[in-house]
PDB file of C-alpha atoms in Angstrom:
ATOM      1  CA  UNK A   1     -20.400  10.240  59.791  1.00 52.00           C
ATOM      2  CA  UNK A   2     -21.200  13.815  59.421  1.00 59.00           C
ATOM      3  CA  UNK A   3     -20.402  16.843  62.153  1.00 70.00           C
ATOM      4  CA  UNK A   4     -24.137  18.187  61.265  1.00 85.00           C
ATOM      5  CA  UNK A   5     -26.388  17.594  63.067  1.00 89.00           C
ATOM      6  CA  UNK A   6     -29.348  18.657  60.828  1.00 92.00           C
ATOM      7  CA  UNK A   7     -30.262  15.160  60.611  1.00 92.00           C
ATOM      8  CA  UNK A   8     -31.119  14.827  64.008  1.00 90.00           C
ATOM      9  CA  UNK A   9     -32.974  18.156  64.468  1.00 92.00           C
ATOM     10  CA  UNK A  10     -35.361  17.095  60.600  1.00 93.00           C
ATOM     11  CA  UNK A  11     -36.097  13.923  62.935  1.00 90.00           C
ATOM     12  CA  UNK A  12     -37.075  16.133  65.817  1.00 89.00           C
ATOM     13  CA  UNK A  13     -39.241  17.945  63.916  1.00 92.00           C
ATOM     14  CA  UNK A  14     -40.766  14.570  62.257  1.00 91.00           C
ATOM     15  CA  UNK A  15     -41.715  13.301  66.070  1.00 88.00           C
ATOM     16  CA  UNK A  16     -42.758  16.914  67.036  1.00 90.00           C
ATOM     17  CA  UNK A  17     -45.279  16.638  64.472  1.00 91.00           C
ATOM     18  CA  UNK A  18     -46.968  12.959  66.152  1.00 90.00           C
ATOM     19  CA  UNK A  19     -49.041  12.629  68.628  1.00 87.00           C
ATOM     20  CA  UNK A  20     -46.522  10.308  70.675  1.00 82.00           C
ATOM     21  CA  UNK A  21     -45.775  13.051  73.270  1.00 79.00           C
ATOM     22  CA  UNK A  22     -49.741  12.384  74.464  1.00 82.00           C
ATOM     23  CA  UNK A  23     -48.699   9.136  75.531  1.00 77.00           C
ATOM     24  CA  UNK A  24     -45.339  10.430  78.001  1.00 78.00           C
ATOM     25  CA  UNK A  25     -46.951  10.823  81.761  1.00 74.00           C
ATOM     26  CA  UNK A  26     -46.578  13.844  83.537  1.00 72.00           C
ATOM     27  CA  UNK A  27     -44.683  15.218  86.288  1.00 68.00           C
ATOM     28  CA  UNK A  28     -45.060  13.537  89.222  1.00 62.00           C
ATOM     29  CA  UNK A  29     -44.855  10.597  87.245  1.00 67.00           C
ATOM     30  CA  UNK A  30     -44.761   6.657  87.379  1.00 75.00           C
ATOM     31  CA  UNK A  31     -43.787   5.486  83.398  1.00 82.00           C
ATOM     32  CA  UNK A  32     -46.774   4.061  81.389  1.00 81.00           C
ATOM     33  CA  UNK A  33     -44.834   0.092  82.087  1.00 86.00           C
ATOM     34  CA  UNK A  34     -44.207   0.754  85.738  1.00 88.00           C
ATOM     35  CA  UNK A  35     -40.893  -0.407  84.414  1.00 93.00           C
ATOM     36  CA  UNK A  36     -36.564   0.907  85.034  1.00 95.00           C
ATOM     37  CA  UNK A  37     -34.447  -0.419  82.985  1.00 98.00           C
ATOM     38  CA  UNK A  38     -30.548  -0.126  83.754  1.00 98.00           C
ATOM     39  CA  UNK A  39     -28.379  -1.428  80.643  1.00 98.00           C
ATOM     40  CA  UNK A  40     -25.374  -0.500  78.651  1.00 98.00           C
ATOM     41  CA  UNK A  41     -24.196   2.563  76.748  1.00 97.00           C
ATOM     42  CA  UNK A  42     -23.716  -0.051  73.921  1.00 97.00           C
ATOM     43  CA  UNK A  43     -25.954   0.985  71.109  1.00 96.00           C
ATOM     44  CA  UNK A  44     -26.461  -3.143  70.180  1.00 96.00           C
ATOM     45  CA  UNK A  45     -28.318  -2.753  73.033  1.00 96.00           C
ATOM     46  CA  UNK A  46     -31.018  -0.050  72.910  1.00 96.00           C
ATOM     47  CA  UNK A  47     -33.772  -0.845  75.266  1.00 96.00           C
ATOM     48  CA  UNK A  48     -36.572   0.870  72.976  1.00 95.00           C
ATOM     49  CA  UNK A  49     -35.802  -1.484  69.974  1.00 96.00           C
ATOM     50  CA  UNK A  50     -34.976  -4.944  72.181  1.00 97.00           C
ATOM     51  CA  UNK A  51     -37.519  -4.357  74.869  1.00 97.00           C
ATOM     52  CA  UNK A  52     -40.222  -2.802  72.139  1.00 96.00           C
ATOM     53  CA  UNK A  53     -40.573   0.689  74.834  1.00 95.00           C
ATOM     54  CA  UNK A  54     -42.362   3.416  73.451  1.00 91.00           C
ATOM     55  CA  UNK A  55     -41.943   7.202  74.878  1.00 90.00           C
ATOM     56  CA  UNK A  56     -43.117   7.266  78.091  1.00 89.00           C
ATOM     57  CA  UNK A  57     -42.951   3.492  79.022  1.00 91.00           C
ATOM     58  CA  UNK A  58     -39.842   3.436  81.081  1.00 93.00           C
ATOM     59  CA  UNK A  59     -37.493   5.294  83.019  1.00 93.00           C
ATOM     60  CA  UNK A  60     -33.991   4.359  81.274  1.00 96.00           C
ATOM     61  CA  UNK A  61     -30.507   4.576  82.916  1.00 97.00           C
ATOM     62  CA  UNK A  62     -27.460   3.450  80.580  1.00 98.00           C
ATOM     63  CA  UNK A  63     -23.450   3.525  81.691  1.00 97.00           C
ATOM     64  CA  UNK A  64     -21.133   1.459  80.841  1.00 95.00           C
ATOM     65  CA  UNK A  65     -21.988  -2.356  81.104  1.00 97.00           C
ATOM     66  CA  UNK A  66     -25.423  -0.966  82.811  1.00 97.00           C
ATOM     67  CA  UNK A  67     -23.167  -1.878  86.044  1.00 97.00           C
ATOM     68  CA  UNK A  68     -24.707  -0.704  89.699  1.00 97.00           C
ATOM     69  CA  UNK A  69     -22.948   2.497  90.802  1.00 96.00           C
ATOM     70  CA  UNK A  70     -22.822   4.830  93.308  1.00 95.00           C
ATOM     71  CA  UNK A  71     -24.208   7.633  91.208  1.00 95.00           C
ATOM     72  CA  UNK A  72     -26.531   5.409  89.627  1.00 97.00           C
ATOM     73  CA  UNK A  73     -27.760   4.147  93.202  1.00 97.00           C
ATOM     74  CA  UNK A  74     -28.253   7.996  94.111  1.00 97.00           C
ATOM     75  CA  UNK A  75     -30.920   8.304  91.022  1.00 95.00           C
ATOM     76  CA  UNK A  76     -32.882   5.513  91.663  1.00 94.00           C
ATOM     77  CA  UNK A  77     -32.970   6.414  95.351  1.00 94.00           C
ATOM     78  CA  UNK A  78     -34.682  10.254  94.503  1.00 93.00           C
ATOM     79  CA  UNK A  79     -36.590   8.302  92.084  1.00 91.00           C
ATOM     80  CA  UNK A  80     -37.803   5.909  94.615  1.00 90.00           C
ATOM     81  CA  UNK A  81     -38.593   8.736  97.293  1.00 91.00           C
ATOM     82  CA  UNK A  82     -40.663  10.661  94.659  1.00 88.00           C
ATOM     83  CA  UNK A  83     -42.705   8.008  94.337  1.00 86.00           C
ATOM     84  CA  UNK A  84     -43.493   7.492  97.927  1.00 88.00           C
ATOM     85  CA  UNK A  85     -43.927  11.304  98.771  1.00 89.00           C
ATOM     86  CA  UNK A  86     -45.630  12.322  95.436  1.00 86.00           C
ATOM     87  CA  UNK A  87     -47.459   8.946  94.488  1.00 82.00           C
ATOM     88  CA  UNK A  88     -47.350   6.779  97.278  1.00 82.00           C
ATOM     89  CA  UNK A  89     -51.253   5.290  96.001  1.00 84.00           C
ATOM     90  CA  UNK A  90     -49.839   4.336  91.796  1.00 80.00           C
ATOM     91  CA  UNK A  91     -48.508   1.106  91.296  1.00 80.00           C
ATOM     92  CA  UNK A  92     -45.081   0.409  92.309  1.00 82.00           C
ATOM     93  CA  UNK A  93     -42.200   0.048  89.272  1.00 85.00           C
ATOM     94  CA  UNK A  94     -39.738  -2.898  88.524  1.00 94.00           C
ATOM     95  CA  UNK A  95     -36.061  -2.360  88.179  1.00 97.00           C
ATOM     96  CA  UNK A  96     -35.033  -4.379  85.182  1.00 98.00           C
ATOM     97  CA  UNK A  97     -31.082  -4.606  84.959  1.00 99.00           C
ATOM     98  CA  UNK A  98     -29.798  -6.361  81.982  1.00 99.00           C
ATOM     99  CA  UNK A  99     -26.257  -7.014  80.670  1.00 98.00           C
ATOM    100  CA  UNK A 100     -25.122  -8.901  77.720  1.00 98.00           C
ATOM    101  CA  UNK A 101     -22.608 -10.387  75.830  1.00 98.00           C
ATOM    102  CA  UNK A 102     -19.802  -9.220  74.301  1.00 97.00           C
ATOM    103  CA  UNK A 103     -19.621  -6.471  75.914  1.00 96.00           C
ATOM    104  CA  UNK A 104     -17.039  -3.333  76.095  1.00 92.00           C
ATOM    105  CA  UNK A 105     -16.888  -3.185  79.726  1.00 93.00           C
ATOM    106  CA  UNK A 106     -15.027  -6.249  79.393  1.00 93.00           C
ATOM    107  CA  UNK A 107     -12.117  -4.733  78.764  1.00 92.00           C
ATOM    108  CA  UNK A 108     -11.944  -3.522  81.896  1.00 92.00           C
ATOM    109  CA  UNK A 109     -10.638  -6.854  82.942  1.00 92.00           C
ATOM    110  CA  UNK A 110      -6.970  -6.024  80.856  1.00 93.00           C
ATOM    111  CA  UNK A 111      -4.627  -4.716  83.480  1.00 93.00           C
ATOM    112  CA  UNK A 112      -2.871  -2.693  81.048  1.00 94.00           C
ATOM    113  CA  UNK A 113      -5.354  -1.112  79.426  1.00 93.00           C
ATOM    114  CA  UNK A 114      -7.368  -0.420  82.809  1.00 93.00           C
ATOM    115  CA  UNK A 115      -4.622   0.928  84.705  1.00 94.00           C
ATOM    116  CA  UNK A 116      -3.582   3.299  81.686  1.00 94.00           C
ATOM    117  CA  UNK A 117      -7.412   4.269  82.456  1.00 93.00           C
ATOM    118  CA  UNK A 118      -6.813   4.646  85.760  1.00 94.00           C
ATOM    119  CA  UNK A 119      -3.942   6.842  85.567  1.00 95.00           C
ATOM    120  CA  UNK A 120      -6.274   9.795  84.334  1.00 96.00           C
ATOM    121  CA  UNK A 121      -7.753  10.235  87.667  1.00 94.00           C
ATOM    122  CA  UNK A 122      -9.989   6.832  88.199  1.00 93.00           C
ATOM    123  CA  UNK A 123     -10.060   4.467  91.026  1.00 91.00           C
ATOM    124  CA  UNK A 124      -8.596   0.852  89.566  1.00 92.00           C
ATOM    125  CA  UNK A 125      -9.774  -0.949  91.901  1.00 88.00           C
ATOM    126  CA  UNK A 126     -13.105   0.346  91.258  1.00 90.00           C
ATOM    127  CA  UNK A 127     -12.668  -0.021  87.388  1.00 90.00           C
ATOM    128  CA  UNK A 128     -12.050  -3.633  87.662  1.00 88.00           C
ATOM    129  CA  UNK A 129     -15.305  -5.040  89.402  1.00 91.00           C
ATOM    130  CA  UNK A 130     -17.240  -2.788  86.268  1.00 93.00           C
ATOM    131  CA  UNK A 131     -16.283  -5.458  84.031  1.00 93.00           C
ATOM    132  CA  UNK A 132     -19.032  -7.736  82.412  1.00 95.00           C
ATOM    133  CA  UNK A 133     -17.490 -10.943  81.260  1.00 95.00           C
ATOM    134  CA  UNK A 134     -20.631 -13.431  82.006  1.00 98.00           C
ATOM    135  CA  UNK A 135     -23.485 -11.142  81.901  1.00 98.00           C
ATOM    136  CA  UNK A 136     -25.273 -13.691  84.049  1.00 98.00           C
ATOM    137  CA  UNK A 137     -23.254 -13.728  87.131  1.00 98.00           C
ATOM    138  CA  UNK A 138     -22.450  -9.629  86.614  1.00 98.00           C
ATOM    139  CA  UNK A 139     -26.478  -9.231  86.851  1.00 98.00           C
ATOM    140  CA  UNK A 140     -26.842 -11.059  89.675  1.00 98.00           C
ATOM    141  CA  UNK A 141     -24.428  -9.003  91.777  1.00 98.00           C
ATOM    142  CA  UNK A 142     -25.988  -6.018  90.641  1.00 98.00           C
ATOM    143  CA  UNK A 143     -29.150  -7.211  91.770  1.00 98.00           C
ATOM    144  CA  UNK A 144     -28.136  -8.192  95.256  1.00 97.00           C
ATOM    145  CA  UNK A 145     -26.982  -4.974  95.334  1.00 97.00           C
ATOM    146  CA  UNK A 146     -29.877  -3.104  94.575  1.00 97.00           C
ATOM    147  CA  UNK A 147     -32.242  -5.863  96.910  1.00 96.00           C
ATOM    148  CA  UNK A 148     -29.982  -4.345 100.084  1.00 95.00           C
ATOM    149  CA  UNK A 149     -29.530  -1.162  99.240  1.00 95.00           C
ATOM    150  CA  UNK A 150     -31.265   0.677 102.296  1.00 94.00           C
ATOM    151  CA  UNK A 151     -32.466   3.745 100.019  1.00 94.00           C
ATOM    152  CA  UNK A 152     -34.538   2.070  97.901  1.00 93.00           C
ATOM    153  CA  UNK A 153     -38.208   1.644  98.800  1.00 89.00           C
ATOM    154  CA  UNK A 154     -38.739  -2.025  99.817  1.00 89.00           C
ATOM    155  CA  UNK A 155     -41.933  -2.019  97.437  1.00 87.00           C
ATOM    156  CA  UNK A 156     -39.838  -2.282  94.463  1.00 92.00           C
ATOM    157  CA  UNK A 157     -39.331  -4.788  92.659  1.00 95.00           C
ATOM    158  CA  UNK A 158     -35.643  -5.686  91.150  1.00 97.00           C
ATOM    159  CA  UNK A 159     -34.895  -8.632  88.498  1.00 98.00           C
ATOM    160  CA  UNK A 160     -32.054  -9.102  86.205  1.00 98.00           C
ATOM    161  CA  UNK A 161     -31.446 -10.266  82.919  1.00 99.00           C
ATOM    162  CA  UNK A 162     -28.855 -11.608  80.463  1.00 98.00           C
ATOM    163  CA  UNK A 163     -29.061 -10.039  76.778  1.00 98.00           C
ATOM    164  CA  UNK A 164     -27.490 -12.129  73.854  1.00 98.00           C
ATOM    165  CA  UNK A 165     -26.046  -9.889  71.114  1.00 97.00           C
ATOM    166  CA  UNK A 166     -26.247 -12.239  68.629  1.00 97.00           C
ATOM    167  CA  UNK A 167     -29.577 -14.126  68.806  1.00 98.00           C
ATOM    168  CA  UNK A 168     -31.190 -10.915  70.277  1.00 97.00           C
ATOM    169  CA  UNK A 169     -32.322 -12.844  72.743  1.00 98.00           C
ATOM    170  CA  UNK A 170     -33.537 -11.549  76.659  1.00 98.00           C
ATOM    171  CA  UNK A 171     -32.910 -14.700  79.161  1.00 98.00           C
ATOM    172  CA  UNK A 172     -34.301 -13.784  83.032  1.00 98.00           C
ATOM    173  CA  UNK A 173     -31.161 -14.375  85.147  1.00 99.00           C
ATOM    174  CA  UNK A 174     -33.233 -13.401  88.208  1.00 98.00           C
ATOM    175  CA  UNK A 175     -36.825 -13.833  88.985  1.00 98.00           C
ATOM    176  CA  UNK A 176     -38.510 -10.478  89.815  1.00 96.00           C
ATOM    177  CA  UNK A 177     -38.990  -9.875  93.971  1.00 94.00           C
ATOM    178  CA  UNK A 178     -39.410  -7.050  96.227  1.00 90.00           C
ATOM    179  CA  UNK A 179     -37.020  -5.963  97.864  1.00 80.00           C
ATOM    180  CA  UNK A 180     -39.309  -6.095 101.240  1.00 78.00           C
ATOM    181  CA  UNK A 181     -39.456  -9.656 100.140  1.00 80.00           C
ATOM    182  CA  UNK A 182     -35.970 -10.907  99.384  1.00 64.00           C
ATOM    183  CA  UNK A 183     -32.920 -12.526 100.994  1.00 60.00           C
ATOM    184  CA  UNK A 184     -29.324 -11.333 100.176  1.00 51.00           C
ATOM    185  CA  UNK A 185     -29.029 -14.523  97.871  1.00 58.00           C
ATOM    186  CA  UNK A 186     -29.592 -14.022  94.487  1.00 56.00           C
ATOM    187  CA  UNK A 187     -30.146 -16.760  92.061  1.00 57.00           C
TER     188      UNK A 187
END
């Protein structure tokens, strides 16, 4: 590992030079796959490479354990209200949440190291319920979450998904439904 970052900037120019920016939608915009995808931070778990997403294809949030958050609610809320003030008439995007296995966020779960965490200024309480040990039941919370979440327009659609580090494999946890159209029980 190297502190230059020339690498990344001879990369840069590499893309600057395709015609891949012609494809990225402009402001207002709805992405190319109508598609959000909230994941991890983990870089096993790039949604570009596992998901095959080109530029412009989806709007991509990543935090650790691609958990539901408050800030992460606030986003998809402006996002949400763009689309119905700006382009209430395009087709309506699907927020894909997707965790997977072995992932860091589990360590949340060890009281010691957590509340070591904590002591830097964080809520423990909070830290605790951010851990992913079964991706499957972790996505469906966060999807209930995001099907009652009052700020979110009811014409989007929410599913989940459970992502399997070693197989690469994407397993649908929850079916895709609007949130106009759902109960509070997920899957």
């Amino acid at each position: 590992m190297t502190d230059d970052m020339n690498f990344l900037l001879e990369r840069n120019r590499t893309f600057a030079r395709t015609d891949a920016k012609a494809r990225a939608p402009q402001i207002p915009f709805v992405p190319n796959e109508q598609l959000y995808v909230i994941t991890c931070v983990d870089p096993r778990v790039d949604p570009a490479d596992i998901l095959g997403l080109q530029l412009g294809d989806a709007i991509v949030a990543r935090n650790v354990g691609g958990r539901i958050t408050p800030a992460l609610l606030q986003d998809l809320a402006w996002i949400s209200y763009l689309h119905e003030t700006k382009t209430p008439d395009a087709d309506w995007f699907q927020i894909a949440v997707i965790h997977h296995t072995d992932c860091g966020s589990g360590l949340f779960a060890d009281d010691n190291l957590r509340h070591a965490f904590a002591a830097r200024g964080f809520n423990e309480s909070e830290l605790s319920g951010l851990a992913v040990l079964d991706p499957a039941q972790t996505v469906r919370t966060d999807v209930a979450t995001l099907l009652t979440y009052p700020n979110l327009s009811p014409r989007v659609r929410v599913s989940g998904y459970a992502y399997d580090i070693v197989t690469g494999l994407l397993t649908e946890v929850v079916p895709a439904r609007a949130r106009a159209d759902a109960d509070t029980t997920v899957g």
